[in-house]
Coordinates of C-alpha atoms and ligand atoms in Angstrom, one line a residue:
M9 CA 0.8 -19.1 6.4
L10 CA -0.5 -15.9 5.2
A11 CA 1.2 -12.8 6.6
A12 CA -0.8 -12.1 9.4
Q13 CA -2.9 -9.0 9.8
T14 CA -6.1 -10.3 11.3
D15 CA -9.1 -8.5 10.1
T16 CA -12.7 -8.7 9.0
L17 CA -14.0 -11.5 6.8
L18 CA -13.9 -9.5 3.6
G19 CA -17.3 -9.5 1.9
M20 CA -19.1 -11.1 4.9
T21 CA -19.6 -7.9 7.0
P22 CA -20.4 -4.4 5.7
Q23 CA -17.4 -2.1 5.4
T24 CA -17.9 0.6 8.0
D25 CA -16.0 3.8 8.4
L26 CA -13.3 3.7 11.1
V27 CA -15.0 6.8 12.7
D28 CA -18.1 4.8 13.4
A29 CA -16.2 1.7 14.4
A30 CA -14.0 3.5 16.9
Q31 CA -16.9 4.8 19.1
T32 CA -14.4 6.8 21.1
L33 CA -15.1 10.3 22.4
E34 CA -12.0 12.0 21.0
L35 CA -13.3 15.5 21.6
S36 CA -14.5 14.9 25.1
G37 CA -14.0 18.0 27.2
K38 CA -13.6 20.3 24.1
H39 CA -15.8 23.2 23.6
I40 CA -16.1 24.3 20.0
V41 CA -17.6 27.5 18.7
L42 CA -19.0 26.5 15.3
G43 CA -19.4 29.6 13.2
L44 CA -21.5 29.6 10.0
S45 CA -21.1 32.2 7.3
G46 CA -23.3 32.4 4.2
G47 CA -23.1 29.5 1.7
I48 CA -25.0 26.5 0.5
A49 CA -22.5 24.3 2.4
C50 CA -24.5 25.4 5.6
Y51 CA -26.5 22.2 5.0
K52 CA -23.3 20.2 5.8
S53 CA -22.8 22.2 9.0
A54 CA -25.9 20.5 10.6
E55 CA -24.2 17.1 10.2
L56 CA -20.9 18.5 11.3
C57 CA -22.5 19.8 14.5
R58 CA -23.9 16.4 15.2
A59 CA -20.6 14.7 14.5
L60 CA -18.7 17.0 16.9
I61 CA -21.2 16.3 19.6
K62 CA -21.1 12.6 18.9
A63 CA -17.3 12.8 19.3
G64 CA -17.8 14.3 22.8
A65 CA -17.5 18.0 22.2
T66 CA -19.9 20.7 23.3
V67 CA -20.8 23.0 20.5
Q68 CA -21.9 26.7 20.5
V69 CA -23.3 27.8 17.2
V70 CA -22.9 31.4 16.0
M71 CA -24.3 32.4 12.6
T72 CA -24.0 35.4 10.3
E73 CA -27.1 37.0 8.8
A74 CA -26.1 35.5 5.5
A75 CA -25.9 32.0 7.0
E76 CA -29.5 32.4 8.2
Q77 CA -30.6 32.5 4.5
F78 CA -29.4 29.0 4.1
I79 CA -30.2 27.2 7.4
T80 CA -32.3 28.3 10.4
P81 CA -31.0 28.9 13.9
V82 CA -33.8 26.5 15.0
T83 CA -32.1 23.6 13.3
M84 CA -28.7 24.4 14.7
Q85 CA -30.2 25.0 18.2
A86 CA -31.9 21.6 18.1
L87 CA -28.8 19.8 17.0
S88 CA -26.4 21.6 19.4
G89 CA -28.7 21.7 22.3
R90 CA -27.9 25.4 22.9
A91 CA -29.4 28.7 21.8
V92 CA -27.7 30.0 18.7
F93 CA -26.1 33.5 18.7
T94 CA -26.7 35.6 15.6
S95 CA -26.3 39.2 16.8
Q96 CA -23.7 41.3 18.6
W97 CA -26.6 43.1 20.3
D98 CA -27.9 39.8 21.9
A99 CA -29.2 40.9 25.3
R100 CA -29.1 37.4 26.8
E101 CA -25.6 37.9 28.0
D102 CA -25.5 39.8 31.3
N103 CA -22.7 42.1 30.2
N104 CA -24.0 42.2 26.6
M105 CA -20.6 41.1 25.4
A106 CA -21.3 37.8 23.6
H107 CA -18.2 38.2 21.5
I108 CA -16.0 38.2 24.6
N109 CA -17.8 35.6 26.6
L110 CA -18.2 33.1 23.7
S111 CA -14.6 33.4 22.5
R112 CA -13.1 33.0 26.0
E113 CA -15.0 29.7 26.6
A114 CA -13.8 28.1 23.4
D115 CA -11.1 25.5 22.9
A116 CA -11.3 26.4 19.2
I117 CA -13.4 28.5 16.8
L118 CA -14.3 26.6 13.6
I119 CA -15.8 28.6 10.7
A120 CA -17.6 26.1 8.5
P121 CA -18.6 27.2 5.9
C122 CA -16.1 30.1 5.6
S123 CA -17.2 32.2 2.6
A124 CA -14.9 34.2 0.4
D125 CA -16.5 37.4 1.8
F126 CA -16.0 36.3 5.4
M127 CA -12.4 35.5 4.7
A128 CA -11.8 38.9 3.0
K129 CA -13.3 40.8 6.0
L130 CA -11.5 38.6 8.5
L131 CA -8.3 39.5 6.8
H132 CA -8.8 43.1 7.4
G133 CA -9.9 42.7 11.0
R134 CA -13.4 43.8 10.2
A135 CA -15.8 43.4 13.2
D136 CA -19.1 44.3 11.7
D137 CA -21.1 41.3 13.0
L138 CA -20.9 39.0 16.0
L139 CA -18.9 36.2 14.3
R140 CA -16.2 38.4 12.9
L141 CA -16.1 40.4 16.1
M142 CA -15.6 37.2 18.0
C143 CA -12.8 36.0 15.7
L144 CA -11.0 39.4 16.2
A145 CA -11.6 39.4 20.0
R146 CA -10.4 35.8 20.6
P147 CA -7.2 35.4 22.6
I148 CA -5.0 34.6 19.6
D149 CA -2.5 32.4 21.5
T150 CA -5.0 30.2 23.3
V151 CA -8.0 30.0 21.1
P152 CA -7.2 28.5 17.6
L153 CA -9.2 29.6 14.6
L154 CA -9.9 27.0 12.0
L155 CA -11.4 27.8 8.6
A156 CA -13.2 25.5 6.3
P157 CA -13.6 27.5 3.0
A158 CA -16.6 26.9 0.8
M159 CA -17.2 28.6 -2.5
N160 CA -17.5 28.3 -6.3
R161 CA -14.3 27.1 -8.0
E162 CA -13.6 30.4 -9.8
M163 CA -14.0 32.3 -6.5
Y164 CA -11.7 29.8 -4.8
A165 CA -9.0 30.0 -7.6
H166 CA -9.2 33.8 -7.8
P167 CA -5.8 35.4 -6.8
A168 CA -7.6 37.5 -4.2
T169 CA -9.0 34.5 -2.4
Q170 CA -5.6 32.6 -2.6
R171 CA -3.8 35.7 -1.3
N172 CA -6.3 36.0 1.6
L173 CA -5.9 32.3 2.5
T174 CA -2.1 32.7 2.6
Q175 CA -2.4 35.9 4.7
L176 CA -4.9 34.4 7.1
Q177 CA -2.6 31.5 7.7
S178 CA 0.3 33.8 8.5
D179 CA -2.1 35.7 10.8
G180 CA -2.4 32.4 12.8
A181 CA -5.5 30.8 11.3
T182 CA -5.5 27.1 10.3
V183 CA -7.0 26.6 6.9
L184 CA -8.5 23.1 6.5
G185 CA -8.5 22.8 2.8
V186 CA -11.4 22.2 0.3
G187 CA -12.9 19.3 -1.5
S188 CA -13.2 18.9 -5.2
G189 CA -16.1 17.8 -7.4
F190 CA -19.6 18.8 -8.4
Q191 CA -20.7 22.2 -7.0
A192 CA -24.2 23.5 -6.2
C193 CA -23.8 26.0 -9.1
G194 CA -23.4 23.2 -11.6
E195 CA -19.7 23.6 -12.1
T196 CA -17.0 21.1 -11.2
G197 CA -13.8 21.9 -9.4
D198 CA -12.1 22.9 -6.2
G199 CA -13.9 24.9 -3.5
R200 CA -16.5 22.6 -2.0
M201 CA -16.5 22.5 1.8
L202 CA -15.0 19.3 3.1
E203 CA -17.5 16.7 4.1
P204 CA -18.5 16.6 7.8
D205 CA -16.5 13.4 8.5
E206 CA -13.4 14.9 6.8
L207 CA -13.7 18.0 8.9
L208 CA -14.2 15.9 12.1
Q209 CA -11.0 13.9 11.2
D210 CA -9.2 17.2 10.8
I211 CA -10.4 18.6 14.1
I212 CA -9.5 15.5 16.0
A213 CA -6.0 15.6 14.3
F214 CA -5.7 19.2 15.2
F215 CA -6.1 18.4 18.9
T216 CA -3.8 15.3 18.8
P217 CA -0.3 15.8 20.4
K218 CA 2.3 15.7 17.5
V219 CA 4.4 12.9 18.8
M220 CA 5.3 11.8 15.2
A221 CA 6.1 15.3 13.9
G222 CA 8.8 15.1 11.3
Q223 CA 8.5 11.3 10.8
R224 CA 7.7 9.8 7.4
V225 CA 5.8 6.6 7.9
L226 CA 5.4 3.9 5.3
I227 CA 2.7 1.3 6.0
T228 CA 1.5 -1.8 4.2
A229 CA -2.1 -2.9 4.7
G230 CA -4.7 -5.3 3.4
P231 CA -4.4 -8.6 1.5
T232 CA -2.6 -9.2 -1.7
Y233 CA -4.1 -10.8 -4.8
E234 CA -2.1 -13.4 -6.7
A235 CA -3.5 -13.9 -10.2
I236 CA -3.9 -17.4 -11.6
D237 CA -5.4 -16.2 -14.9
P238 CA -7.3 -13.1 -16.1
V239 CA -10.4 -13.9 -14.0
R240 CA -9.1 -15.9 -11.0
G241 CA -6.7 -15.4 -8.2
I242 CA -5.7 -16.2 -4.7
T243 CA -6.3 -13.7 -1.9
N244 CA -7.1 -13.8 1.8
L245 CA -9.6 -12.4 4.3
S246 CA -7.7 -9.3 5.5
S247 CA -9.8 -6.1 5.4
G248 CA -6.9 -3.8 6.1
K249 CA -8.7 -2.0 8.9
M250 CA -5.8 -2.2 11.4
G251 CA -3.3 -0.8 8.8
F252 CA -5.7 2.0 7.8
A253 CA -6.3 2.9 11.5
I254 CA -2.5 3.1 12.1
A255 CA -2.2 5.3 9.0
R256 CA -4.9 7.6 10.4
A257 CA -3.4 7.7 13.9
A258 CA 0.1 8.4 12.6
R259 CA -1.2 11.3 10.5
E260 CA -3.1 12.6 13.5
A261 CA 0.2 12.5 15.4
G262 CA 1.9 14.7 12.8
A263 CA 3.6 12.2 10.5
D264 CA 3.7 12.3 6.8
V265 CA 2.1 9.0 5.9
T266 CA 2.1 6.8 2.8
L267 CA -0.1 3.7 2.8
V268 CA 0.6 0.9 0.3
A269 CA -2.7 -0.9 0.2
G270 CA -3.8 -4.2 -1.3
P271 CA -7.3 -4.6 -2.6
V272 CA -9.6 -3.3 0.2
G273 CA -12.9 -1.5 0.4
L274 CA -11.8 1.2 2.9
S275 CA -11.7 4.9 2.3
T276 CA -8.3 6.6 2.6
P277 CA -7.8 8.4 5.9
R278 CA -7.5 12.2 5.6
G279 CA -4.1 13.5 4.7
V280 CA -2.7 10.1 3.9
S281 CA -1.2 9.4 0.5
R282 CA -2.3 6.0 -0.7
I283 CA -0.8 3.7 -3.4
D284 CA -3.0 0.8 -4.4
V285 CA -1.4 -2.5 -5.4
K286 CA -2.5 -6.0 -6.1
S287 CA 0.1 -8.6 -5.8
A288 CA 2.9 -9.2 -3.2
S289 CA 5.5 -8.3 -5.9
N290 CA 3.6 -5.0 -6.7
M291 CA 3.6 -4.3 -2.9
L292 CA 7.3 -5.0 -2.6
E293 CA 8.1 -2.7 -5.6
A294 CA 5.9 0.1 -4.2
V295 CA 7.6 -0.2 -0.8
I296 CA 11.2 -0.3 -2.2
L297 CA 10.5 2.8 -4.3
R298 CA 9.4 4.8 -1.2
L299 CA 11.7 3.3 1.3
Q300 CA 14.5 5.9 1.1
A301 CA 12.2 8.7 2.2
A302 CA 10.8 6.7 5.2
T303 CA 11.8 6.9 8.8
V304 CA 9.3 4.3 10.0
F305 CA 8.1 1.1 8.3
I306 CA 5.0 -0.7 9.6
A307 CA 4.1 -4.0 7.9
T308 CA 0.4 -4.8 8.7
A309 CA -0.3 -6.4 5.3
A310 CA -1.4 -10.0 5.0
V311 CA 1.0 -10.7 2.2
A312 CA 0.5 -14.0 0.4
D313 CA 3.5 -16.2 1.0
W314 CA 3.1 -17.9 -2.4
R315 CA 1.9 -17.0 -5.8
P316 CA 1.0 -19.2 -8.8
A317 CA 4.3 -20.0 -10.5
A318 CA 2.9 -19.1 -13.9
F319 CA 0.2 -16.6 -14.9
E320 CA -2.0 -18.0 -17.6
S321 CA -2.8 -15.1 -20.0
R322 CA -6.0 -16.7 -21.1
K323 CA -8.7 -18.1 -18.8
I324 CA -8.1 -21.7 -17.9
K325 CA -11.0 -23.7 -19.3
K326 CA -12.5 -26.9 -18.1
D327 CA -11.9 -29.9 -20.3
S328 CA -13.9 -33.1 -20.5
S329 CA -11.2 -35.1 -18.7
G330 CA -12.5 -34.1 -15.3
V331 CA -9.0 -33.6 -14.1
P332 CA -8.5 -30.2 -12.4
P333 CA -5.5 -28.1 -13.4
Q334 CA -2.4 -28.6 -11.4
L335 CA -1.1 -25.3 -9.9
A336 CA 2.5 -24.9 -9.0
F337 CA 3.6 -22.2 -6.6
A338 CA 6.5 -19.9 -6.2
E339 CA 7.4 -18.2 -2.9
N340 CA 6.9 -14.5 -2.6
Q341 CA 9.7 -12.4 -1.2
D342 CA 9.3 -11.3 2.5
I343 CA 8.8 -7.6 2.3
L344 CA 9.3 -6.9 6.0
A345 CA 12.4 -9.1 6.2
T346 CA 13.8 -7.4 3.1
V347 CA 13.2 -3.9 4.5
A348 CA 14.7 -4.9 7.9
Q349 CA 17.9 -5.9 6.1
S350 CA 18.3 -2.5 4.4
E351 CA 21.1 -0.2 5.4
A352 CA 18.7 2.4 6.8
A353 CA 17.1 -0.2 9.1
K354 CA 20.5 -1.6 10.2
N355 CA 22.0 1.8 11.0
G356 CA 19.0 3.0 13.0
K357 CA 17.6 5.5 10.5
L358 CA 14.5 3.4 9.8
F359 CA 12.4 1.9 12.6
C360 CA 10.7 -1.3 11.5
V361 CA 7.5 -2.7 13.0
G362 CA 6.1 -6.2 12.1
F363 CA 2.7 -7.8 12.8
A364 CA 1.9 -11.5 13.5
A365 CA -1.5 -13.2 13.9
E366 CA -1.2 -16.4 15.8
S367 CA -3.7 -19.0 17.1
H368 CA -1.8 -20.0 20.2
D369 CA 1.4 -19.4 22.3
L370 CA 1.3 -15.7 21.4
H371 CA 4.3 -14.6 23.6
E372 CA 6.6 -17.3 22.3
N373 CA 5.5 -17.1 18.6
A374 CA 5.7 -13.3 18.5
Q375 CA 9.1 -13.2 20.1
A376 CA 10.4 -15.9 17.7
K377 CA 9.0 -14.1 14.7
R378 CA 10.4 -10.7 15.9
M379 CA 13.9 -12.3 16.0
R380 CA 13.4 -14.2 12.7
K381 CA 12.3 -11.0 10.9
N382 CA 15.0 -9.0 12.7
V383 CA 12.8 -6.1 13.7
P384 CA 12.9 -4.0 16.9
L385 CA 9.1 -4.3 17.5
L386 CA 6.6 -6.9 16.6
I387 CA 2.9 -6.8 17.3
G388 CA 1.2 -10.1 18.0
N389 CA -2.5 -10.8 18.1
I390 CA -4.8 -13.8 18.3
G391 CA -6.3 -14.2 14.9
P392 CA -9.5 -16.0 15.7
D393 CA -10.3 -13.4 18.4
T394 CA -10.3 -10.5 15.9
F395 CA -11.3 -11.9 12.5
G396 CA -14.5 -10.3 11.3
Q397 CA -14.4 -7.6 14.1
D398 CA -13.6 -4.0 14.5
H399 CA -11.8 -4.7 17.8
N400 CA -8.6 -6.4 18.7
A401 CA -6.1 -6.9 21.6
L402 CA -2.4 -6.6 21.0
L403 CA 0.8 -7.8 22.4
L404 CA 3.9 -5.6 21.8
V405 CA 7.1 -7.5 21.8
D406 CA 10.6 -5.9 21.8
S407 CA 14.0 -7.0 22.9
Q408 CA 13.4 -5.8 26.4
S409 CA 9.8 -6.4 27.3
T410 CA 6.3 -7.3 26.3
T411 CA 3.4 -4.9 26.7
E412 CA -0.3 -5.9 26.5
M413 CA -2.9 -3.7 25.0
P414 CA -6.3 -4.8 26.2
R415 CA -9.2 -5.3 23.8
A416 CA -10.4 -2.0 22.2
S417 CA -11.4 -0.6 18.8
K418 CA -8.7 -0.9 16.1
L419 CA -8.5 2.9 16.0
T420 CA -8.0 3.2 19.7
L421 CA -5.3 0.6 19.6
A422 CA -3.7 2.3 16.6
R423 CA -3.4 5.5 18.5
Q424 CA -1.8 3.8 21.5
L425 CA 0.5 2.0 19.2
V426 CA 1.7 5.1 17.5
K427 CA 2.6 6.6 20.9
E428 CA 4.5 3.4 21.8
I429 CA 6.4 3.6 18.5
A430 CA 7.2 7.2 19.1
N431 CA 8.5 6.4 22.7
R432 CA 10.7 3.6 21.5
M433 CA 12.1 5.7 18.7
K434 CA 12.9 8.5 21.2
K435 CA 14.7 6.0 23.5
S436 CA 16.7 4.4 20.6
K437 CA 18.2 7.8 19.8
Ligands
CTP525 N1 5.3 -10.1 5.7 C1 5.8 -9.4 4.6 N2 6.0 -10.1 3.4 C2 5.7 -11.4 3.3 C3 5.2 -12.1 4.4 C4 5.0 -11.4 5.6 O1 6.1 -8.2 4.7 N3 5.9 -12.0 2.1 C5 5.2 -9.4 7.0 C6 3.7 -9.1 7.4 O2 3.2 -7.9 6.9 C7 3.8 -9.1 8.9 C8 5.0 -10.1 9.2 O3 5.7 -10.2 8.0 O4 4.2 -7.9 9.4 C9 4.7 -11.5 9.7 O5 3.8 -12.1 8.7 P1 3.4 -13.6 9.0 O6 2.6 -14.1 7.8 O7 2.8 -13.7 10.3 O8 4.8 -14.3 9.0 P2 5.4 -15.5 8.2 O9 6.8 -15.3 8.1 O10 4.7 -15.7 6.9 O11 5.1 -16.7 9.3 P3 3.9 -17.8 9.4 O12 4.6 -19.1 9.1 O13 3.4 -17.7 10.8 O14 2.9 -17.4 8.4

């Protein structure tokens, strides 16, 4: 009855971050040199180091002298499980060339925090300490350099810093952006280092093959809320986790992603633009507004099929009769079916993907629903097997075949699904 994205029993289980839920080793086999320059954000680098290791990477920490004022090499050694390098004169390396050896082993060098001073010197190719020496000596085509700036908002906004950022990017560095908010100096604005989890998401995205590059993906997720009166309404148990995981996976794969979300308690995946809506008609409106720009539409939302026919502007009160109020319902428009009927979908410029949660006869029901909704791809799942859980199993149904995706975390499935969608889009060209 409810549009069927099967999800957690909202409110009955704590909302966890998708990163934790996935428990996958996305950075397995990757060796990251984590460089710390001087800044209060060094305290976040300790957690970042752990997060990288938890995601399967090996981490070699290199610190500048200024960084040692903020956090000790002892802490970073304990967290990374490797002796930290701080000096270009470190005699532990047989050839005494730490800058060459460390940079040749790396799959990427990540400078976090990257101070304004570090950037300015990097820009000029200065090599007056081990970390800068290493950045300069890295094989530029095979060892990417990622920068996570961290500084006061005035320093960040200064034309010199902005100029340096632009130049560093054209010199081949990847700038990961900054956060906004309260700063250690007491001021508020742009320039904070991104949070460890945000940086982790960016690193994972950096290493993900860009099978969705150039695509603009529009996704619906979560439940809808159909108001009865100002304090009551009808909703459902969707948590939106599958839709949010797909948004994250599509962005990792290089797509420009817009997520139209019903009321859910999930944080927005990095780099995804999110529009919050309440009712099915709000969701339809938000989708229609953005449809023209989209090349892929993925409907994971559990859209309510019906809404109360009338909205009472004042709270419905109990009276002494003991007779409950009679609610009449009106049918909501089917968003997926509406989108599938658009010119763009019909002439192949928009690839539509639907979802269906069933309780039985998954193959038959999913195929029938795919044809009824007129979409090239429909994803079926067994509702009771995934409700209240972070895991799921999917059945992909198209006009030619069915493909089973065995039980895995929703993020793992989302990543596989994004690849499947990209393959089908390539074939349909
Ligand atoms: N959907 C939609 N708008 C609606 C209802 C459903 O966009 N008003 C989409 C869902 O997001 C999902 C697909 O349609 O991608 C299938 O939803 P589902 O509820 O399973 O389909 P129904 O047509 O409502 O069928 P059922 O009778 O099984 O509930």
